[in-house]
mmCIF file of C-alpha atoms in Angstrom:
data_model
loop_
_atom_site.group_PDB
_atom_site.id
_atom_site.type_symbol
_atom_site.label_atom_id
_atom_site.label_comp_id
_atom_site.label_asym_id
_atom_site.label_seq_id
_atom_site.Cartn_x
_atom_site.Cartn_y
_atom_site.Cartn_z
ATOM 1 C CA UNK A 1225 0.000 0.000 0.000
ATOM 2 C CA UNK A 1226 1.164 3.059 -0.899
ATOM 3 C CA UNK A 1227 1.757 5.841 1.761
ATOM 4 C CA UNK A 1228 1.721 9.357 1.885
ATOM 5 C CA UNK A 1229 4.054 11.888 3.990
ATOM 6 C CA UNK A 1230 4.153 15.310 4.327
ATOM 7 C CA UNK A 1231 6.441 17.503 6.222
ATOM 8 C CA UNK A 1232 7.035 19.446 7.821
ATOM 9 C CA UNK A 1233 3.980 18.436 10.253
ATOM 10 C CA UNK A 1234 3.807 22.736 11.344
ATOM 11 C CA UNK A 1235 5.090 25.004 9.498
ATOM 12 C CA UNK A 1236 5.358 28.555 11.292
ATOM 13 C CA UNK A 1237 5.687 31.426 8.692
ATOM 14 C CA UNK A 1238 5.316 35.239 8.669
ATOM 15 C CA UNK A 1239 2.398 36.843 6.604
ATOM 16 C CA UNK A 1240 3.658 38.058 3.464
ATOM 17 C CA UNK A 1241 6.034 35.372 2.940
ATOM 18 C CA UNK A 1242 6.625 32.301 0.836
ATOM 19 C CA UNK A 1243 5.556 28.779 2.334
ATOM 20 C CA UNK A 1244 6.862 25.380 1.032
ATOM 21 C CA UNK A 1245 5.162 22.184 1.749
ATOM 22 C CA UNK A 1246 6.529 18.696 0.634
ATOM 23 C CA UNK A 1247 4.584 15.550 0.302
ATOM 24 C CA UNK A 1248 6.415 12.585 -0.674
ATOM 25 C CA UNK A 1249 4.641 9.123 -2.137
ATOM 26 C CA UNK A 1250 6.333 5.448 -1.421
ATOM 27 C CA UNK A 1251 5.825 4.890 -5.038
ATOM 28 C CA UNK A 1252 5.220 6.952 -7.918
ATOM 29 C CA UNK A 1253 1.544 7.812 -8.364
ATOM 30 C CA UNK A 1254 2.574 9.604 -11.524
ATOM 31 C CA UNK A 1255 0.719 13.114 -11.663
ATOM 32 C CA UNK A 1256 -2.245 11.949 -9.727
ATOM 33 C CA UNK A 1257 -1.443 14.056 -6.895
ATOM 34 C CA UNK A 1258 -4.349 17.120 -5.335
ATOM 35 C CA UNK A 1259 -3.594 19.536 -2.751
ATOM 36 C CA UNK A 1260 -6.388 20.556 -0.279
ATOM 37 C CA UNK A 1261 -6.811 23.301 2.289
ATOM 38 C CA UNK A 1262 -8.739 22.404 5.480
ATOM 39 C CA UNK A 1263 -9.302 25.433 8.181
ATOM 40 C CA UNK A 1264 -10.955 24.808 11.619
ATOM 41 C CA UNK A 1265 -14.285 23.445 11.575
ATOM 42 C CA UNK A 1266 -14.656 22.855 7.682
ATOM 43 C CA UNK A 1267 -14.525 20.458 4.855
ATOM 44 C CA UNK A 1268 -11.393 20.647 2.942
ATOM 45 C CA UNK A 1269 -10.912 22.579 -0.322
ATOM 46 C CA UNK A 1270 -9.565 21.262 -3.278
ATOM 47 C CA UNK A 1271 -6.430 23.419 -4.451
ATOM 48 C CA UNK A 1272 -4.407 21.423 -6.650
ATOM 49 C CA UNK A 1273 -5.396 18.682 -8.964
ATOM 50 C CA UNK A 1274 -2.985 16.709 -11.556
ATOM 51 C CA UNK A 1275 0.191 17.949 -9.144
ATOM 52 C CA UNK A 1276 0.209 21.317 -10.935
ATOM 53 C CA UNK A 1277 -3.332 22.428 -12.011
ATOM 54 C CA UNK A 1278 -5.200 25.226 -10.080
ATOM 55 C CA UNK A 1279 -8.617 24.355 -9.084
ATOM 56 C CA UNK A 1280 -11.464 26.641 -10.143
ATOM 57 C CA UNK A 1281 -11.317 30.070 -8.242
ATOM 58 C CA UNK A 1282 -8.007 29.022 -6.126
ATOM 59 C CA UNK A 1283 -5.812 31.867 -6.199
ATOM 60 C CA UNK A 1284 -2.190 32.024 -8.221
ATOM 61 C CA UNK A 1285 -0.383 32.344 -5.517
ATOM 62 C CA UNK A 1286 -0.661 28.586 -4.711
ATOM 63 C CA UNK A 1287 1.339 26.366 -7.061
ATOM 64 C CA UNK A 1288 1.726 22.650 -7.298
ATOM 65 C CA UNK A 1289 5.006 21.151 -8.452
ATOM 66 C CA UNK A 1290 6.020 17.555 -8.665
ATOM 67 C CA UNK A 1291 5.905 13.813 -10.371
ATOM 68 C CA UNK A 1292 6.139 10.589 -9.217
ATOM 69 C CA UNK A 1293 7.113 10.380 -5.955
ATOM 70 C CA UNK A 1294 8.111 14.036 -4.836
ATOM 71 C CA UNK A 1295 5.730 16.726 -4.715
ATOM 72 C CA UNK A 1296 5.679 20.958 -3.520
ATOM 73 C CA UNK A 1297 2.491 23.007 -2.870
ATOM 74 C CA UNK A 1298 3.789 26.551 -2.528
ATOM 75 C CA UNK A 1299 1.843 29.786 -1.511
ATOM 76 C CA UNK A 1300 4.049 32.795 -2.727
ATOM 77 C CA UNK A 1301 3.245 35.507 -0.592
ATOM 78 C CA UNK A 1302 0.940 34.340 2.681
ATOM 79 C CA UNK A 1303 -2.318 35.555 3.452
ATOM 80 C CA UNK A 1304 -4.252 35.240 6.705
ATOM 81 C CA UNK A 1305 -6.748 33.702 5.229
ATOM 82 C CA UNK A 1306 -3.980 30.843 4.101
ATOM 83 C CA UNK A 1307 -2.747 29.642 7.956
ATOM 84 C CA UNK A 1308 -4.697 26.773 7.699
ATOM 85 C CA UNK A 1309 -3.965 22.452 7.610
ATOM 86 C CA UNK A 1310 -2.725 21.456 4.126
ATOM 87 C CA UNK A 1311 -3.551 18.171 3.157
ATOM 88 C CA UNK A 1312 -1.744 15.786 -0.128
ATOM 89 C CA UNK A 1313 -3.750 13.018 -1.662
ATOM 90 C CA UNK A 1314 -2.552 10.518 -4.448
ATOM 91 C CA UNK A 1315 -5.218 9.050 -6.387
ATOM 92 C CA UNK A 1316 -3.076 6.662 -9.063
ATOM 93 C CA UNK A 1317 -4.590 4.114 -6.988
ATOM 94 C CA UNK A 1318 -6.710 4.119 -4.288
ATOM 95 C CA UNK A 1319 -7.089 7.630 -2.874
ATOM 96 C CA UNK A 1320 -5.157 7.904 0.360
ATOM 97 C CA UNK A 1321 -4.558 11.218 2.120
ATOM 98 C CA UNK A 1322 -1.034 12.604 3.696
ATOM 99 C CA UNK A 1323 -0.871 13.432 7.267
ATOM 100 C CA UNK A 1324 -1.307 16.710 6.641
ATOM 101 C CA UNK A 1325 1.156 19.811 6.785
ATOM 102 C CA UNK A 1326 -0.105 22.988 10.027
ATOM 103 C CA UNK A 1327 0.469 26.352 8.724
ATOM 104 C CA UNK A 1328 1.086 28.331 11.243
ATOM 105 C CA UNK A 1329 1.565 32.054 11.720
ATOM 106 C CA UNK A 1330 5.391 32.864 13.055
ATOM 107 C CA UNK B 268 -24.722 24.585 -7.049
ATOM 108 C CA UNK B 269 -23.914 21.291 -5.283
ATOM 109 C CA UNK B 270 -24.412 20.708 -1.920
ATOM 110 C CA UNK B 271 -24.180 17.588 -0.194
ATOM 111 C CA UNK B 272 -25.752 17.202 3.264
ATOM 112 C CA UNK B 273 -24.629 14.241 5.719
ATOM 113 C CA UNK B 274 -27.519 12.767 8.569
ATOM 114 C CA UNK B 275 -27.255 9.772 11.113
ATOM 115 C CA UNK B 276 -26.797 9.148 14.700
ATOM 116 C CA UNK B 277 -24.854 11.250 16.365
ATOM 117 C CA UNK B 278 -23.665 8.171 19.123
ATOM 118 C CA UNK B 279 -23.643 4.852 18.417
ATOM 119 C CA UNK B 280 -22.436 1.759 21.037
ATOM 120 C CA UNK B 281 -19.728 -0.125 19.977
ATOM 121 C CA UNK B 282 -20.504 -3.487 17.984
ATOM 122 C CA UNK B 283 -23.513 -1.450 16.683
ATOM 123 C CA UNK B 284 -24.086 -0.933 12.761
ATOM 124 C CA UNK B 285 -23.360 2.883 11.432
ATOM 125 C CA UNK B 286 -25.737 3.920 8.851
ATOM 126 C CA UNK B 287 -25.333 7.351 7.023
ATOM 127 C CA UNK B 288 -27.297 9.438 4.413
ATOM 128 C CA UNK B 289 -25.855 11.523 2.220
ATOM 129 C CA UNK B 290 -28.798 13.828 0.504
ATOM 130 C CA UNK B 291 -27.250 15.822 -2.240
ATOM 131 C CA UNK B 292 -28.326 18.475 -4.843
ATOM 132 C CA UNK B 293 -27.176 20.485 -8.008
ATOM 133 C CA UNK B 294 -25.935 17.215 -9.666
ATOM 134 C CA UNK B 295 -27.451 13.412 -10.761
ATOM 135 C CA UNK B 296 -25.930 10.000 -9.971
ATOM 136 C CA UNK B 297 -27.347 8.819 -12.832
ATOM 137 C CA UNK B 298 -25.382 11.302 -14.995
ATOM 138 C CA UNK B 299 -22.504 9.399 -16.563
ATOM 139 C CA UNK B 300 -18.986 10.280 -14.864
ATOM 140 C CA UNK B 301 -20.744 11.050 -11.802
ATOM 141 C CA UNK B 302 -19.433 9.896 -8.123
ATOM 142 C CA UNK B 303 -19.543 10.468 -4.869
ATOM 143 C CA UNK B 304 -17.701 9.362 -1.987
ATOM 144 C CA UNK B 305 -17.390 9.119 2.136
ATOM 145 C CA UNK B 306 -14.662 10.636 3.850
ATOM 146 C CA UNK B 307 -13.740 10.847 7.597
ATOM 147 C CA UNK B 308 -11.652 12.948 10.155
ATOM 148 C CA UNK B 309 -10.508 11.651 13.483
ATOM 149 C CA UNK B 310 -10.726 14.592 16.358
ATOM 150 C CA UNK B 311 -7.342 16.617 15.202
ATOM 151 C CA UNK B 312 -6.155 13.799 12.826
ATOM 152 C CA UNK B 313 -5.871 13.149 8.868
ATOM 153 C CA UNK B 314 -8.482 12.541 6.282
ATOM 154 C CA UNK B 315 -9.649 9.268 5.521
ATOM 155 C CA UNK B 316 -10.804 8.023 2.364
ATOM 156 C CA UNK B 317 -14.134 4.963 3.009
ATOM 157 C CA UNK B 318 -15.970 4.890 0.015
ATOM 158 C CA UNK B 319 -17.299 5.630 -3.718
ATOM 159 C CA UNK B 320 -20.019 5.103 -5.428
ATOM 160 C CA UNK B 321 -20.614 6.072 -9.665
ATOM 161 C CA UNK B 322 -23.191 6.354 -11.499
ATOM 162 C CA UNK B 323 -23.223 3.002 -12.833
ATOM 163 C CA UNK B 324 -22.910 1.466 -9.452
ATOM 164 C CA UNK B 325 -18.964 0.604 -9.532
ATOM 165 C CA UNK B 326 -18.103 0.602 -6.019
ATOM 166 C CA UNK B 327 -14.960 0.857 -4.017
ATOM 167 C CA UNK B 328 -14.075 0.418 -0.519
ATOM 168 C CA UNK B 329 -10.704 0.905 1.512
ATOM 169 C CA UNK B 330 -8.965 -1.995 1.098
ATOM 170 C CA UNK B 331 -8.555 -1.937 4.962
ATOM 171 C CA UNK B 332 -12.349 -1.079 6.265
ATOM 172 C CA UNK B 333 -14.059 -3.340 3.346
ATOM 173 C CA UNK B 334 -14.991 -5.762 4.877
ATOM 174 C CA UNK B 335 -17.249 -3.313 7.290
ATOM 175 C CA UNK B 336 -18.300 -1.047 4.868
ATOM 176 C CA UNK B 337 -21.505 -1.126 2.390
ATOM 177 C CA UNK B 338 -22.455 1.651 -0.113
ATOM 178 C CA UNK B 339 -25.292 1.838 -1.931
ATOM 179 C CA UNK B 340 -27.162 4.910 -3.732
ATOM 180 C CA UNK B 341 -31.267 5.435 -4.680
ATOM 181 C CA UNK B 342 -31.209 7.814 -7.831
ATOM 182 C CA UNK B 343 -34.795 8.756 -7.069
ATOM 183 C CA UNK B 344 -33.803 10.278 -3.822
ATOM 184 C CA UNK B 345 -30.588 11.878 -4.304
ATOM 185 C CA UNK B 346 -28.964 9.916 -1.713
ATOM 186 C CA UNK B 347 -26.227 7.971 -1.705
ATOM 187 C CA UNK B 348 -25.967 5.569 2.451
ATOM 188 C CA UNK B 349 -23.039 4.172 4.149
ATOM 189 C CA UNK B 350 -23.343 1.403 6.525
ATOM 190 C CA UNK B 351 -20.184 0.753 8.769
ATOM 191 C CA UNK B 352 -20.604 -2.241 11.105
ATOM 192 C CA UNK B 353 -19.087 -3.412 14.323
ATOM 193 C CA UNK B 354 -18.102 0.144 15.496
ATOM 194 C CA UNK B 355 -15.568 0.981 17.752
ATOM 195 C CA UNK B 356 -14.419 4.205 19.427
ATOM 196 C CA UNK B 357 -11.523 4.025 17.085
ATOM 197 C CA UNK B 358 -14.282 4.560 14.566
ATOM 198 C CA UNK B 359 -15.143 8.270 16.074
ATOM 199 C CA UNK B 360 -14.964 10.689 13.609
ATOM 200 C CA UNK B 361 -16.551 13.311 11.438
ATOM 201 C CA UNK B 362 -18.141 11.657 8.278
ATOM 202 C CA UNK B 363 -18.346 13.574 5.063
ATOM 203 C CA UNK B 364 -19.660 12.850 2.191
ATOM 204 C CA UNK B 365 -18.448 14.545 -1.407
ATOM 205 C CA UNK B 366 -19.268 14.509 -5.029
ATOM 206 C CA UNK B 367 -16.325 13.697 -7.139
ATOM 207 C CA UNK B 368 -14.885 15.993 -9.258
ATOM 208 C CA UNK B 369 -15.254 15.254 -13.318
ATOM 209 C CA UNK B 370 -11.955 16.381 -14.159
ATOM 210 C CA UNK B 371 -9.365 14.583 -12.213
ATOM 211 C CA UNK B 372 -11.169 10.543 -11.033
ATOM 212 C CA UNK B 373 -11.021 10.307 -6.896
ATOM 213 C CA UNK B 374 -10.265 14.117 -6.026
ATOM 214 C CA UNK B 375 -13.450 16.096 -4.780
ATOM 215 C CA UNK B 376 -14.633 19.393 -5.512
ATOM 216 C CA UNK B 377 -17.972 19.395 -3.302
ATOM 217 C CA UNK B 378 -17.892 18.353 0.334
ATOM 218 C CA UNK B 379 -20.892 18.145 2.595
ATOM 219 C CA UNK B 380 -20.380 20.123 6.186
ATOM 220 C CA UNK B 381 -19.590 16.602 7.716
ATOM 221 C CA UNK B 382 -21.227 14.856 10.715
ATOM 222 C CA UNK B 383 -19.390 14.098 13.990
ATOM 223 C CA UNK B 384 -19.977 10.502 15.547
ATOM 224 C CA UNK B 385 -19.162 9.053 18.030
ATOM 225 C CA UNK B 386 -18.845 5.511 19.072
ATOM 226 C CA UNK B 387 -19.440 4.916 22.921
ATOM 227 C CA UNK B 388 -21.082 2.693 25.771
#
């Protein structure tokens, strides 16, 4: 079974500035890889789809890099609106969530 | 719009049977290319994928749960139920349900506002 890290588990980072998040797959699940954004007390959002692709109405300052095993969700320029749990998922096979990645403010 | 709306119990005992509705809107499960799916949450832990369900009634269940999980949909209704037996309070968690999105297969774009249960004597 494939499984899905992500680190750092918190990330603490100043408003204004860039955030990098890693999620790395046992095996490759190819460019089957979507990004989500949960905040406290509500369903996830779907960011990323297809490793790189924005989903509809998701701002450019999150961008999804990767193949394979070794993906990057970065957020250019930090919002407050963007502290928030930022979840991987690979769905080559069956869909299985990372543990997630805390974005904190510094 | 699509909205997705999760009911059930609220507390179940252990051993019992789990059974969920999902009552959606703004789409058809007997539209081909349509899914949905159940998610859950632990209290401050990671997502958890359960279930899907598609239009032509191809379902799929986590390898490691299938054996406890049925899903099932009725078209007339909108609805698409889960039923999770022999609970535990492992099993506590907030359910979602979700439609899947069209463009990329198992990723979701819609997600109901989730239902917390909780599995206890």
């Amino acid at each position: 079974e494939i499984v899905m890290t992500q680190s750092p588990a918190t990330l603490s980072v100043s408003p204004g500035e860039r955030a990098t998040l890693s999620c790395r797959a046992s095996q490759s699940v190819s460019s089957n890889l979507a990004w989500y954004q949960q905040k406290p007390g509500q369903a996830p959002r779907l960011l990323i789809y297809g490793a790189s692709t924005r989903a509809t109405g998701i701002p450019a300052r999150f961008s999804g890099s990767g193949s394979g095993t070794e993906f990057t969700l970065t957020i250019s320029s930090l919002q407050s609106e963007d502290f928030a749990v930022y979840y991987c998922q690979q769905y080559n096979n069956w869909p299985l969530f990372g543990g997630g990645t805390k974005v904190e403010i510094k | 719009q699509i909205t997705l709306k999760e009911s059930g119990p609220t507390l179940v005992k252990p051993t019992q049977t789990l059974t969920l509705t999902c009552t959606f809107s703004g789409f058809s499960l007997s539209t081909s290319g349509v899914g949905v799916g159940w998610i859950r949450q632990p209290p401050g832990k990671a997502l958890e994928w359960l279930a899907l369900i598609y239009w032509d009634d191809d379902k799929r269940y986590s390898p490691s749960l299938k054996s406890r999980l049925t899903i099932t949909k009725d078209t007339s209704k909108n609805q698409v139920v889960l039923t999770m037996t022999n609970m535990d309070p492992v099993d506590t968690a907030t359910y979602y349900c979700a439609h899947l999105s069209s463009i990329a297969a198992r990723t979701i774009d819609s997600w109901g506002q989730g239902t917390l249960v909780t599995v206890s004597s």
